[in-house]
Short mmCIF file of C-alpha atoms and ligand atoms in Angstrom, two decimals:
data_model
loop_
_atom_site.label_atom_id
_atom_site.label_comp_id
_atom_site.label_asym_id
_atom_site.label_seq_id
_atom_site.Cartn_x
_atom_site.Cartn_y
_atom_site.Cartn_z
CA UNK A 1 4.24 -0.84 -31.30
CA UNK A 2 0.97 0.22 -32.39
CA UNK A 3 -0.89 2.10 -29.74
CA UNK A 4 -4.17 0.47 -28.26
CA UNK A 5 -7.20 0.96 -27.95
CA UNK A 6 -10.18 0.72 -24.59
CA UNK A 7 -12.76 -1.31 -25.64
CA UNK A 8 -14.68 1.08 -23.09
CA UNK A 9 -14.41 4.26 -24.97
CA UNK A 10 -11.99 7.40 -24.24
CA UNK A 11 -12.32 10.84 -23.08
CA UNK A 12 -13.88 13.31 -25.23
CA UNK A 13 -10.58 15.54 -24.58
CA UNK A 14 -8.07 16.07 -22.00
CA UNK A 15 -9.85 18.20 -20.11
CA UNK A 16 -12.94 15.78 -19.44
CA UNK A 17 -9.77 13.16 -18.08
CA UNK A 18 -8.98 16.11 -15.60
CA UNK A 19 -12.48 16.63 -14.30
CA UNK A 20 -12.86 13.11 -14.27
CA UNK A 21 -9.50 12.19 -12.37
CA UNK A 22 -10.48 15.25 -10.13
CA UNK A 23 -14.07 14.12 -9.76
CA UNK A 24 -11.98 10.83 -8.05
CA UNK A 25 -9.99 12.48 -6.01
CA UNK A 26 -11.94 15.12 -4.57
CA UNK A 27 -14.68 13.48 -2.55
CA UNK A 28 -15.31 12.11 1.32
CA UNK A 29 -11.40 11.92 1.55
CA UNK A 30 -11.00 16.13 1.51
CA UNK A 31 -14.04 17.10 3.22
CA UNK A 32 -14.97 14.49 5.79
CA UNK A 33 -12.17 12.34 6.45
CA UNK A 34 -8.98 14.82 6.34
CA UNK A 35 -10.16 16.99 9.07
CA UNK A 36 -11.56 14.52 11.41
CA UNK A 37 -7.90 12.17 10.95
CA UNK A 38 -6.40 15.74 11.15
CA UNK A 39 -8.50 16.37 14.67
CA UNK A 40 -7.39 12.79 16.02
CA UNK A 41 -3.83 13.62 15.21
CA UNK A 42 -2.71 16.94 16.78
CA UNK A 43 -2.52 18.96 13.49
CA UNK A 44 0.26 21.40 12.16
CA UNK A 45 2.69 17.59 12.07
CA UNK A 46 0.32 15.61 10.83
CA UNK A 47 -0.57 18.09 8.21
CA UNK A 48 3.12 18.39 7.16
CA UNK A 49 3.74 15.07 6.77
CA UNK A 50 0.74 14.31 5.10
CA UNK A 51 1.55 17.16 2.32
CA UNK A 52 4.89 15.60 1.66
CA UNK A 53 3.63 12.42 1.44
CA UNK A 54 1.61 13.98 -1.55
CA UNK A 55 4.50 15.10 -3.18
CA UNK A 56 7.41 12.56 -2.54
CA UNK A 57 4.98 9.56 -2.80
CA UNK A 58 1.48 10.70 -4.47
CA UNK A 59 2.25 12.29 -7.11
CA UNK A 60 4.95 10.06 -8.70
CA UNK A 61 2.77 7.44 -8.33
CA UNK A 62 -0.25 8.98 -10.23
CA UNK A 63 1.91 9.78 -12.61
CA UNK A 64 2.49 5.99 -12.88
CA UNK A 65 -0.85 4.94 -12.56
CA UNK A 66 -1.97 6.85 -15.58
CA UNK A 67 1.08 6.05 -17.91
CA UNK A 68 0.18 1.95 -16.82
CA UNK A 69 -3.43 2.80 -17.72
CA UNK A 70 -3.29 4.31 -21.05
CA UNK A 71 -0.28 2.12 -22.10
CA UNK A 72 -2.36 -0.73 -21.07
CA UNK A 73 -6.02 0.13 -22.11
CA UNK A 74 -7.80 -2.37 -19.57
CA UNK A 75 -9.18 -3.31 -16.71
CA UNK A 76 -6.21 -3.13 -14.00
CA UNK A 77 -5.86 -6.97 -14.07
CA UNK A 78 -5.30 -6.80 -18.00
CA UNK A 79 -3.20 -3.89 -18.14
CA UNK A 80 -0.83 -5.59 -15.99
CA UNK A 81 -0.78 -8.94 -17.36
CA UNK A 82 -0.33 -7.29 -20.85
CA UNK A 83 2.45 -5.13 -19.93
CA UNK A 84 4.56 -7.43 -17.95
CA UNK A 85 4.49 -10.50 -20.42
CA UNK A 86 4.78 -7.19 -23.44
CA UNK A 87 8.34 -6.84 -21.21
CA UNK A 88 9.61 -10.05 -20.55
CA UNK A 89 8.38 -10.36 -16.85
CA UNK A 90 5.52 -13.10 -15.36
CA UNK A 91 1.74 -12.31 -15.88
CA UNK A 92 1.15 -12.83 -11.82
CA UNK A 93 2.06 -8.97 -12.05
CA UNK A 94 -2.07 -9.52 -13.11
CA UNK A 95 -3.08 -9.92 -9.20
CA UNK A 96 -1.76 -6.39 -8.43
CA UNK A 97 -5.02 -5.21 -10.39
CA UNK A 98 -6.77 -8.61 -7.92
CA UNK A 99 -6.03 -7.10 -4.91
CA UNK A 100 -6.50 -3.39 -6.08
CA UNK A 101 -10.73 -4.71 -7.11
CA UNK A 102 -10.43 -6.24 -3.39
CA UNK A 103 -9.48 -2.97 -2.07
CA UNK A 104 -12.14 -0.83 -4.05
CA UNK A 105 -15.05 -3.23 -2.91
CA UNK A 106 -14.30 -3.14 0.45
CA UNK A 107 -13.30 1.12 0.63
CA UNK A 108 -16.85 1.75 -1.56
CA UNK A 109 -18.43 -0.64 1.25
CA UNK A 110 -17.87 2.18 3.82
CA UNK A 111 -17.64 4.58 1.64
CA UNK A 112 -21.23 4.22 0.82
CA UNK A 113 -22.27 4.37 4.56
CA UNK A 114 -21.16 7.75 5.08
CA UNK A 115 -21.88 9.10 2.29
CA UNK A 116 -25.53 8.40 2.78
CA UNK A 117 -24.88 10.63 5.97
CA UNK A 118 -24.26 13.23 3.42
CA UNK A 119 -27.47 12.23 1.75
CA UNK A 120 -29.45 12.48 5.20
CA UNK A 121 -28.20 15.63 6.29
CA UNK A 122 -29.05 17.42 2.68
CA UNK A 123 -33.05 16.62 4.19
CA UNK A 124 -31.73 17.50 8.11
CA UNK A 125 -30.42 20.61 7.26
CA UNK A 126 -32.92 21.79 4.42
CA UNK A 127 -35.88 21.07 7.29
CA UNK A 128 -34.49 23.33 9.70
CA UNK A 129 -33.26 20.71 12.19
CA UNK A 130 -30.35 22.98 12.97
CA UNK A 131 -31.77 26.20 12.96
CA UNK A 132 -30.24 27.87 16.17
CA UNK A 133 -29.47 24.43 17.93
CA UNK A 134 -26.79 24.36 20.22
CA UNK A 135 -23.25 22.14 19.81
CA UNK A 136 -24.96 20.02 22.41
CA UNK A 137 -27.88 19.68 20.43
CA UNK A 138 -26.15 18.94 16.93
CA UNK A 139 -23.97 16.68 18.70
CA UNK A 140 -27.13 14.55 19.95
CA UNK A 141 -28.62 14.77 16.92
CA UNK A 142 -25.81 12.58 15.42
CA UNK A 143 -25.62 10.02 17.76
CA UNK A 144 -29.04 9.52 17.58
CA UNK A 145 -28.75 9.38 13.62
CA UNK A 146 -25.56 7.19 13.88
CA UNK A 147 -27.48 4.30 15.99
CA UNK A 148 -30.43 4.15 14.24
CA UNK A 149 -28.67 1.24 11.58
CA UNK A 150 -32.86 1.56 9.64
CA UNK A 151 -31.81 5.02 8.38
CA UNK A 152 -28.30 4.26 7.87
CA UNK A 153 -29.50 1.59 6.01
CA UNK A 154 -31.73 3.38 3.97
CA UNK A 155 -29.85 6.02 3.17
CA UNK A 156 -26.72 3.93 2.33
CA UNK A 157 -29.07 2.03 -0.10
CA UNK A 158 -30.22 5.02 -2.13
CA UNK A 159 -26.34 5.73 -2.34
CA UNK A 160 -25.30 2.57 -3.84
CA UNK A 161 -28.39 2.89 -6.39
CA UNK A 162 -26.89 6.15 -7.51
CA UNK A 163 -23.48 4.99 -7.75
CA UNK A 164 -25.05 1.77 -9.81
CA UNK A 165 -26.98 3.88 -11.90
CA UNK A 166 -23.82 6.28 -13.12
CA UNK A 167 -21.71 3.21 -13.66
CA UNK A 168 -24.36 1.64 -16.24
CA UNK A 169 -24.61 4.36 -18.24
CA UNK A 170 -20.43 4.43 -19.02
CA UNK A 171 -18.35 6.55 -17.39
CA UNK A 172 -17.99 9.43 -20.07
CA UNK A 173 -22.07 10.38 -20.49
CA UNK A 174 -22.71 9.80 -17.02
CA UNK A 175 -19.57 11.77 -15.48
CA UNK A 176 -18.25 14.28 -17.48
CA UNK A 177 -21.17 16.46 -17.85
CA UNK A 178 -21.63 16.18 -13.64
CA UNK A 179 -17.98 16.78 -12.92
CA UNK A 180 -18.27 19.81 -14.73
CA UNK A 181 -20.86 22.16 -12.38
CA UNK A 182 -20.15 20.50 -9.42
CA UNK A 183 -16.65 20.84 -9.11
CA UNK A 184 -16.13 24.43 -9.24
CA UNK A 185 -19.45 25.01 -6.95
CA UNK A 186 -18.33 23.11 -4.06
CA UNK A 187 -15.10 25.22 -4.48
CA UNK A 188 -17.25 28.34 -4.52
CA UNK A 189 -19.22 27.15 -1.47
CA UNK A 190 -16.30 26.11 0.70
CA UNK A 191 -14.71 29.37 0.04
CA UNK A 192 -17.73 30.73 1.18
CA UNK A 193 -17.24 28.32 4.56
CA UNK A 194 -13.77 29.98 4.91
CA UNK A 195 -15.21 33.10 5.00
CA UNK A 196 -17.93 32.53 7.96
CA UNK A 197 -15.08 30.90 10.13
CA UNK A 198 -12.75 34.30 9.40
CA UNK A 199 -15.79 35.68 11.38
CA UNK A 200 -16.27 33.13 14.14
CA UNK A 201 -13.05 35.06 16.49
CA UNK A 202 -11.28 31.43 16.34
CA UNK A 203 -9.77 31.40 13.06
CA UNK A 204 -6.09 32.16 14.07
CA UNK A 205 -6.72 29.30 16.70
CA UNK A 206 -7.82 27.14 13.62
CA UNK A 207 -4.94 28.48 11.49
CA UNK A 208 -2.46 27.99 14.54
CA UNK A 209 -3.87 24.28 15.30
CA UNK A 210 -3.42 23.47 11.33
CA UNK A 211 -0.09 25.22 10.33
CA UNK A 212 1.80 25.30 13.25
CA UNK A 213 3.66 21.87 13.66
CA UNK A 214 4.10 19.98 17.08
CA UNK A 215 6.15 17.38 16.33
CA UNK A 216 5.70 15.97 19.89
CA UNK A 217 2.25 14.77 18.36
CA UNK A 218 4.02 12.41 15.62
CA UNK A 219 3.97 8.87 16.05
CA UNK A 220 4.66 5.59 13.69
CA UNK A 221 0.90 5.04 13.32
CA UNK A 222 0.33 8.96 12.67
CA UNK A 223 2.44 8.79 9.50
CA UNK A 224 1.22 5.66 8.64
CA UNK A 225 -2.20 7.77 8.67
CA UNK A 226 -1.06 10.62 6.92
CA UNK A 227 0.62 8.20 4.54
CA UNK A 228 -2.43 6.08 3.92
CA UNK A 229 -4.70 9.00 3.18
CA UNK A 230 -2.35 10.47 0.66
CA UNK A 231 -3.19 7.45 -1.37
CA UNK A 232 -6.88 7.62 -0.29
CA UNK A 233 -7.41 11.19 -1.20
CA UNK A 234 -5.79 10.96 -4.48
CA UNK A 235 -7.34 7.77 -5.65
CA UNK A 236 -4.19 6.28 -5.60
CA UNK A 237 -3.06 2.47 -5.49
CA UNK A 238 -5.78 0.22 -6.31
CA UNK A 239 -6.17 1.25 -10.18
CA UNK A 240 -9.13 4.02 -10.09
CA UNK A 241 -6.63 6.31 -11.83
CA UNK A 242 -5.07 3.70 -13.94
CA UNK A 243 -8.36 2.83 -15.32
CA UNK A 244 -9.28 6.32 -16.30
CA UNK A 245 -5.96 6.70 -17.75
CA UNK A 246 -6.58 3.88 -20.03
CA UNK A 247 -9.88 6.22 -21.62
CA UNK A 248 -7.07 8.73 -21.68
CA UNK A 249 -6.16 10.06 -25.40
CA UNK A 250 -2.62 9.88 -26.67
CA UNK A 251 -0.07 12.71 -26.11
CA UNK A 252 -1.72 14.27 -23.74
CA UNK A 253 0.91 15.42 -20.80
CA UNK A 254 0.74 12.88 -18.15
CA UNK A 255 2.85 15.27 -15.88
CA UNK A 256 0.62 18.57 -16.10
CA UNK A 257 -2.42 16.88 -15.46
CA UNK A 258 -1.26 15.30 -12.61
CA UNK A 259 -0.11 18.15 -11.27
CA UNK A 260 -3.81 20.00 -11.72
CA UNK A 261 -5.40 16.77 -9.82
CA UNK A 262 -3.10 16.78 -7.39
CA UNK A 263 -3.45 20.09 -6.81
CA UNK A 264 -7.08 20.65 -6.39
CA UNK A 265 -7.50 17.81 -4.17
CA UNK A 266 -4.97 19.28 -1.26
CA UNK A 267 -6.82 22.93 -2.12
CA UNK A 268 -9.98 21.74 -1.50
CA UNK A 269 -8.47 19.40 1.66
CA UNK A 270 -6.95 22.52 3.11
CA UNK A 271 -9.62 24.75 2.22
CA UNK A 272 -12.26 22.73 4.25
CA UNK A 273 -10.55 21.92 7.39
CA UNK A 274 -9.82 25.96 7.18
CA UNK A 275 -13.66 26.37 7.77
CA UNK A 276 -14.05 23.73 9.94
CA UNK A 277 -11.57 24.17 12.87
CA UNK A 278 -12.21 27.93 13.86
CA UNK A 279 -15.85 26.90 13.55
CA UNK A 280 -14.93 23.74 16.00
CA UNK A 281 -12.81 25.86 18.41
CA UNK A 282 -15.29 29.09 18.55
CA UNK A 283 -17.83 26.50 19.68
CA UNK A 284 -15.61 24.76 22.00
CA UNK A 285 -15.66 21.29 20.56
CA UNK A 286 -13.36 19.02 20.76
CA UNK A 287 -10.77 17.96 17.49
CA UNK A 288 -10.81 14.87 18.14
CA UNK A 289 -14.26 14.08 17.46
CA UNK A 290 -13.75 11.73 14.69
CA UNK A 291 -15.91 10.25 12.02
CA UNK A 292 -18.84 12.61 13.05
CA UNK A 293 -16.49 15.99 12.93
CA UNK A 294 -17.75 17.66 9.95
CA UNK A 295 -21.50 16.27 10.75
CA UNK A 296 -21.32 18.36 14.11
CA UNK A 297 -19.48 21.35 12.95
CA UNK A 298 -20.31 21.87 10.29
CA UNK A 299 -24.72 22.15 10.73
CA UNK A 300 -23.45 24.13 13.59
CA UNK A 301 -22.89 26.83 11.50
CA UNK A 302 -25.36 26.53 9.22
CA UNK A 303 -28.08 26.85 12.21
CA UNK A 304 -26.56 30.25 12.98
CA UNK A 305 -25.26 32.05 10.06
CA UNK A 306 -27.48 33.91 7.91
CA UNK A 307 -28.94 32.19 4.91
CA UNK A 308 -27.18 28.79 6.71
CA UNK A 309 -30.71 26.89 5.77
CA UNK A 310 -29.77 27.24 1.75
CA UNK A 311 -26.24 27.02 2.30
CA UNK A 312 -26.26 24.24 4.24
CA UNK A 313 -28.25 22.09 2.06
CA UNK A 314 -26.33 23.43 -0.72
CA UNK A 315 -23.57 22.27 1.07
CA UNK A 316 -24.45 19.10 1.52
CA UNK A 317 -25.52 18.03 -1.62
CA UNK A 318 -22.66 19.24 -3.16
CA UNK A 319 -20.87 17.00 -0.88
CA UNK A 320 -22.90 14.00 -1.74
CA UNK A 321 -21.84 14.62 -5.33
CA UNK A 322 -18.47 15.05 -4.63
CA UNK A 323 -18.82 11.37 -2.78
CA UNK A 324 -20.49 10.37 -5.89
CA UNK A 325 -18.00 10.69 -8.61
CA UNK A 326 -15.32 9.36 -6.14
CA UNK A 327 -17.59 5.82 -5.62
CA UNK A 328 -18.44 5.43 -9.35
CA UNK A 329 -14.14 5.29 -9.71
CA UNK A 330 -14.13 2.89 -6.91
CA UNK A 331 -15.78 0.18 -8.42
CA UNK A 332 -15.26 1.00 -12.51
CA UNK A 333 -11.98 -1.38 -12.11
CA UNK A 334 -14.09 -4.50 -11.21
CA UNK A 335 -16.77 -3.68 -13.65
CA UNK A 336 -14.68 -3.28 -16.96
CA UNK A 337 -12.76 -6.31 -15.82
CA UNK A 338 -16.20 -8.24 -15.82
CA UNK A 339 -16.94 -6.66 -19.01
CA UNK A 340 -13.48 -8.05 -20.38
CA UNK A 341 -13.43 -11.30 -18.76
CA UNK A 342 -16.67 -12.45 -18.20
CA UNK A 343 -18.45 -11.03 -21.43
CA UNK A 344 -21.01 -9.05 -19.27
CA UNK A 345 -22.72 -6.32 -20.48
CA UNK A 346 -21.39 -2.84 -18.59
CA UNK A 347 -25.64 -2.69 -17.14
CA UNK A 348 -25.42 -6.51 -15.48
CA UNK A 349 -21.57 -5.89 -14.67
CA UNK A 350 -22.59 -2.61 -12.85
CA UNK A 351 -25.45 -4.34 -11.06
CA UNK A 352 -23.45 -7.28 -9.30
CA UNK A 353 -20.62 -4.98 -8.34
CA UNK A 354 -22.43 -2.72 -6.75
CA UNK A 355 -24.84 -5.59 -4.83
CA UNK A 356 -21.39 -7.12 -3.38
CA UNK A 357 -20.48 -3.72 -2.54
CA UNK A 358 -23.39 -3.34 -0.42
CA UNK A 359 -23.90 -6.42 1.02
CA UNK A 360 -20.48 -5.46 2.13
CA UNK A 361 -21.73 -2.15 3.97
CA UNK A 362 -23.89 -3.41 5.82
CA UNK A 363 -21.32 -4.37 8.09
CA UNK A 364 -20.33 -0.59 8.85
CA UNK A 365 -23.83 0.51 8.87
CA UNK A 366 -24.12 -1.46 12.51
CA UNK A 367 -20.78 -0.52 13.11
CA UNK A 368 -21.52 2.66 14.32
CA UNK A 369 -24.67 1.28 16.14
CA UNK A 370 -23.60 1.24 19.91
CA UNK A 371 -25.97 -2.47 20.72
CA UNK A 372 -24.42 -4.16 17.87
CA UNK A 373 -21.28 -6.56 18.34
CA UNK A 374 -20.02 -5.39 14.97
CA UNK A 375 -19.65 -1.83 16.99
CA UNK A 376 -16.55 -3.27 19.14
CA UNK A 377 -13.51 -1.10 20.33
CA UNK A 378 -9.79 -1.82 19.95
CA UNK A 379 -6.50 -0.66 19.66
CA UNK A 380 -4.57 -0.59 16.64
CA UNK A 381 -0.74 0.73 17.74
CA UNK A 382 -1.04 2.74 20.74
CA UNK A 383 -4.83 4.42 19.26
CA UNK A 384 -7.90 3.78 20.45
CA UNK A 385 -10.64 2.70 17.67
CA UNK A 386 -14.36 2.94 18.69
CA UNK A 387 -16.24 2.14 15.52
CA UNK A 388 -15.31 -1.64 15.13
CA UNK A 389 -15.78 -3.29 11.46
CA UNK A 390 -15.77 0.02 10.06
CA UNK A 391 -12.00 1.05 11.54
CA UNK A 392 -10.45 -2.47 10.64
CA UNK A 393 -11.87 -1.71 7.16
CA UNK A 394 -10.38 1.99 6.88
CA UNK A 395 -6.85 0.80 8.70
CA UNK A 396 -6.59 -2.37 6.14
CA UNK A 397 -7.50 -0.54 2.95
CA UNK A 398 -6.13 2.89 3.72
CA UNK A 399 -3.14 2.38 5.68
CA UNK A 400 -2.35 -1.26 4.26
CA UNK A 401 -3.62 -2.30 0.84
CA UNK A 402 -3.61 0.99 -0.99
CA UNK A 403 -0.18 2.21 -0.15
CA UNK A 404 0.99 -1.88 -0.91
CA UNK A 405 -0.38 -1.15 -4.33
CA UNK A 406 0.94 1.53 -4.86
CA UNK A 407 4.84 0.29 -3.89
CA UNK A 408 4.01 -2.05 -6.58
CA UNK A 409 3.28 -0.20 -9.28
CA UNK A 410 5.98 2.06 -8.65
CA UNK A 411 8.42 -1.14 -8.67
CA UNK A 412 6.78 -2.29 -11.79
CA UNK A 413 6.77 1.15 -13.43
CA UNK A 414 10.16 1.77 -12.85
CA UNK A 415 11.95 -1.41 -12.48
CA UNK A 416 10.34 -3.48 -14.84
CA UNK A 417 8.87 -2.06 -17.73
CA UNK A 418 12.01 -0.75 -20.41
CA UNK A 419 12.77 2.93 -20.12
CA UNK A 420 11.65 3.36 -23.24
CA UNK A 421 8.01 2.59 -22.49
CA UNK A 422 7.54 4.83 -19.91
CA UNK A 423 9.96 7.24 -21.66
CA UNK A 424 7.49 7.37 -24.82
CA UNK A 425 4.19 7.35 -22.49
CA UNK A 426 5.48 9.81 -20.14
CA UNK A 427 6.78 12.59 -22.91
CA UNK A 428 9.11 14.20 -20.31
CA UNK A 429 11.72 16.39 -21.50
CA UNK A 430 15.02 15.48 -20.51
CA UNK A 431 15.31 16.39 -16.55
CA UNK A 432 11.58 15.86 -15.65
CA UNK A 433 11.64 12.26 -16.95
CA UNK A 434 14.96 11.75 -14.95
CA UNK A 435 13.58 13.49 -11.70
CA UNK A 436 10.34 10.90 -12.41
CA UNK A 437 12.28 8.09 -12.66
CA UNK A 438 14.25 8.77 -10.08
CA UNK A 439 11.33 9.12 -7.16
CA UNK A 440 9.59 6.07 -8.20
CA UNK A 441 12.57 4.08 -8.31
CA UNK A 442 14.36 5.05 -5.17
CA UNK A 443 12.75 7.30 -2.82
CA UNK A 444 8.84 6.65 -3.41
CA UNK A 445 9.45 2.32 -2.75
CA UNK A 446 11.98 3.55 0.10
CA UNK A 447 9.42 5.76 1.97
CA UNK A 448 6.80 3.41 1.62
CA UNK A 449 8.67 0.67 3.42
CA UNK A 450 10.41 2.88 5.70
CA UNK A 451 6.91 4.13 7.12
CA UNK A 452 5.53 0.15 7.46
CA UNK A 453 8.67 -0.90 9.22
CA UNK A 454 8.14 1.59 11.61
CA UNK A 455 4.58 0.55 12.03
CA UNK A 456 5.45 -3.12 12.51
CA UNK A 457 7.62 -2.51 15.12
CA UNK A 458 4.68 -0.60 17.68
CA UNK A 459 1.73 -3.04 16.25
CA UNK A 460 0.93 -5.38 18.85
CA UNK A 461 -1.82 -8.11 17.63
N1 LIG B 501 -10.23 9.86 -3.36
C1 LIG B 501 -11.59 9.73 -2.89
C2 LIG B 501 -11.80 10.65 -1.72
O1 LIG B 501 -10.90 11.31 -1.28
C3 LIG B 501 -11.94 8.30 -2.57
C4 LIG B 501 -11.58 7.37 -3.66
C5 LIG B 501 -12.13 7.29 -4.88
C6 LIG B 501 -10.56 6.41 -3.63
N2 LIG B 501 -11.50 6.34 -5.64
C7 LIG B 501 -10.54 5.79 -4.89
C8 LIG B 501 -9.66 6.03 -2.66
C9 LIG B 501 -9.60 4.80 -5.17
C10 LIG B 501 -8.73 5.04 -2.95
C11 LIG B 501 -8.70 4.45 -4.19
O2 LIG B 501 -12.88 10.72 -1.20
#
């Protein structure tokens, strides 16, 4: 079969794929969500399980995800059409990609949200609002922040615009030549992080509270968590990666490349919560803070280390990159399938995207606004959720849709397309391909299910 080719361009080498891929993964996920769900769910366990959900089920399935994308060169929705009628099977495989553009809107809808926090507290900390403030202090500085929905607003705005504005220009000139500086600095600047909490006299407490496993702590929904957010943190399940692998050249090893992304995402996860938790237990915070963890701790430190004012803004503007190239991956399925479909150019395409998207957010900006109804509490098996619209929206796409996707295209990579598809795509050597085939076929389907049979049985609606 003669290889083909993305209408949307390719990669100017493999390298720019791996910045790019790890430009997706790394983002809100490994900074600000990990160590807050991390917080809320006792630690050492949770940590555990979450790292071999990365392995058993993650990686596997990014491995899939690109092989899909560059076999199929299309929007999500093509790619599977094409390659299930190219091997004999129906093209409803097509709604797969449907519900992985449903899932992308509605993650980027939040997503958006707090990463305009990010974009706020690059100002808040480069003024000096933090200088020597107390964990008191930071802590009512957030809720403040949090309930005023104007700012939120605002700042959730100027987010989308930049995620709008990369996506129009194509995703090679606008990305690669970001990805490139930013990665490595946020690496620099969170080693840097580690270092201050060494110095805090709490980082064995931190070490002990993230390494040293109490399973007592597991329940069903806690691996459905950890579960969810391996496919959240590594892009995984709704076709970000499968689209990028469709810009990715031929013979290029899908295996190494995976293993680099997957990689430096649970480095830079690990790396952050190691500053953050001796900084949280030093200043006698609580870990289950949630959503706001990182936006307490965090300016905490910055208000009392020295040179914290440029470090902190640093910090934090590194971070709202970070979110950046992770949002413009979020919504790049739904714009090359308009592109494709509805013969848009990529500038309109971008620009009604990105206005559902945040039409969409405005929901979670008054989620977290303590007058509005939107702001509701509940409990989803045996937890209790405070920030209403925005929790249903993380449970449903995090802990539901992605990791649904994902089961899916493992099936469909390994059950129906021929061996020697994936054999040619994948360019294993003899027991890699086998060990491959063997996880998405049995054990990576299998763990999925085994984790949402466990969750049906505590979920009481
Ligand atoms: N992985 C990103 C993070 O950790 C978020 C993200 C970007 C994402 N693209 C995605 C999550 C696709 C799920 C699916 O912040």
């Amino acid at each position: 079969m003669a290889a083909r080719k993305s209408i949307h361009g390719e990669w100017s080498s493999r390298w720019a794929f791996v910045l790019a891929a790890t430009g997706s993964a790394v983002g809100l996920g490994n900074i600000w969500k990990f160590p807050y769900i991390t917080g809320e769910n006792g630690g050492g366990a949770f940590v555990l399980v979450y790292l071999a959900c990365v392995a058993v089920i993650g990686v596997p399935i990014m491995m899939s995800e690109i092989m899909l994308g560059r076999r199929g060169r299309q929007s999500p929705m093509n790619t599977m059409r094409v390659l299930a009628v190219e091997s004999g099977h129906s093209p409803a495989w097509q709604y797969l990609g449907w519900m992985g553009v449903l899932a992308g809107f509605l993650i980027l809808s939040y997503y958006s949200v707090i990463a305009g926090w990010a974009l706020a507290y690059v100002f808040r900390t480069g003024l000096g609002w933090f200088q020597g403030q107390t964990a008191d202090g930071v802590g009512h500085i957030f809720t403040e922040f949090i309930n005023d929905s104007e700012s939120l607003l605002f700042w959730h705005t100027v987010f989308m615009v930049m995620t709008v504005v990369v996506v129009m220009r194509g995703v090679r000139s606008g990305l690669e030549r970001a990805v490139k500086f930013l990665m490595p600095a946020l690496f620099v600047l969170l080693l840097m992080l580690v270092g201050y909490a060494m110095n805090t006299g709490a980082f064995t407490a931190g070490l002990d509270f993230l390494f040293s496993p109490d399973f007592s702590r597991i329940t069903p929904a806690s691996v459905l968590t950890a579960m969810g957010h391996a496919f959240f943190t590594l892009s995984l399940g709704m076709g970000a990666i499968m689209v990028y692998g469709s810009y990715l050249p031929r013979h290029t090893s899908i295996a190494r490349t995976t293993f680099m992304i997957a990689g430096a995402d649970t480095l830079v996860a690990l790396l952050a919560s190691m500053a953050i938790f001796p900084i949280l237990f030093a200043n006698g915070l609580e870990p289950d803070e949630g959503p706001g963890l990182i936006f307490i701790t965090l300016p905490l430190a910055f208000g009392h280390m020295p040179g914290g004012l440029l470090f902190g803004t640093l910090f934090f503007i590194l971070l709202t990159f970070a979110a950046w190239t992770s949002a413009i991956s979020l919504i790049e399925p739904a714009v090359t399938w308009l592109v494709e479909n509805r013969g848009m150019r990529r500038m309109g395409a971008s620009l009604a995207a990105g206005t559902v998207t945040w039409l969409l957010g405005v929901a979670t900006v008054f989620s977290f606004n303590e007058d509005s109804v939107l702001a509701f509490d509940f409990t989803f098996a045996g937890e209790t959720k405070t920030n209403g619209v925005f929790d249903i929206l993380d449970i449903l796409t995090a802990n539901f849709m992605l990791p649904l996707g994902g089961f899916f295209i493992a099936v469909f990579a390994a059950w129906f397309m021929n061996r020697e598809a994936s054999r040619d795509e994948l360019e294993l050597r003899e027991p890699a391909y086998d060990i491959w085939r063997f996880l998405v076929r049995y054990v990576t389907p299998t763990a999925v299910a085994i984790v949402f049979l466990n969750v049906i049985g505590v979920v009481q609606f």
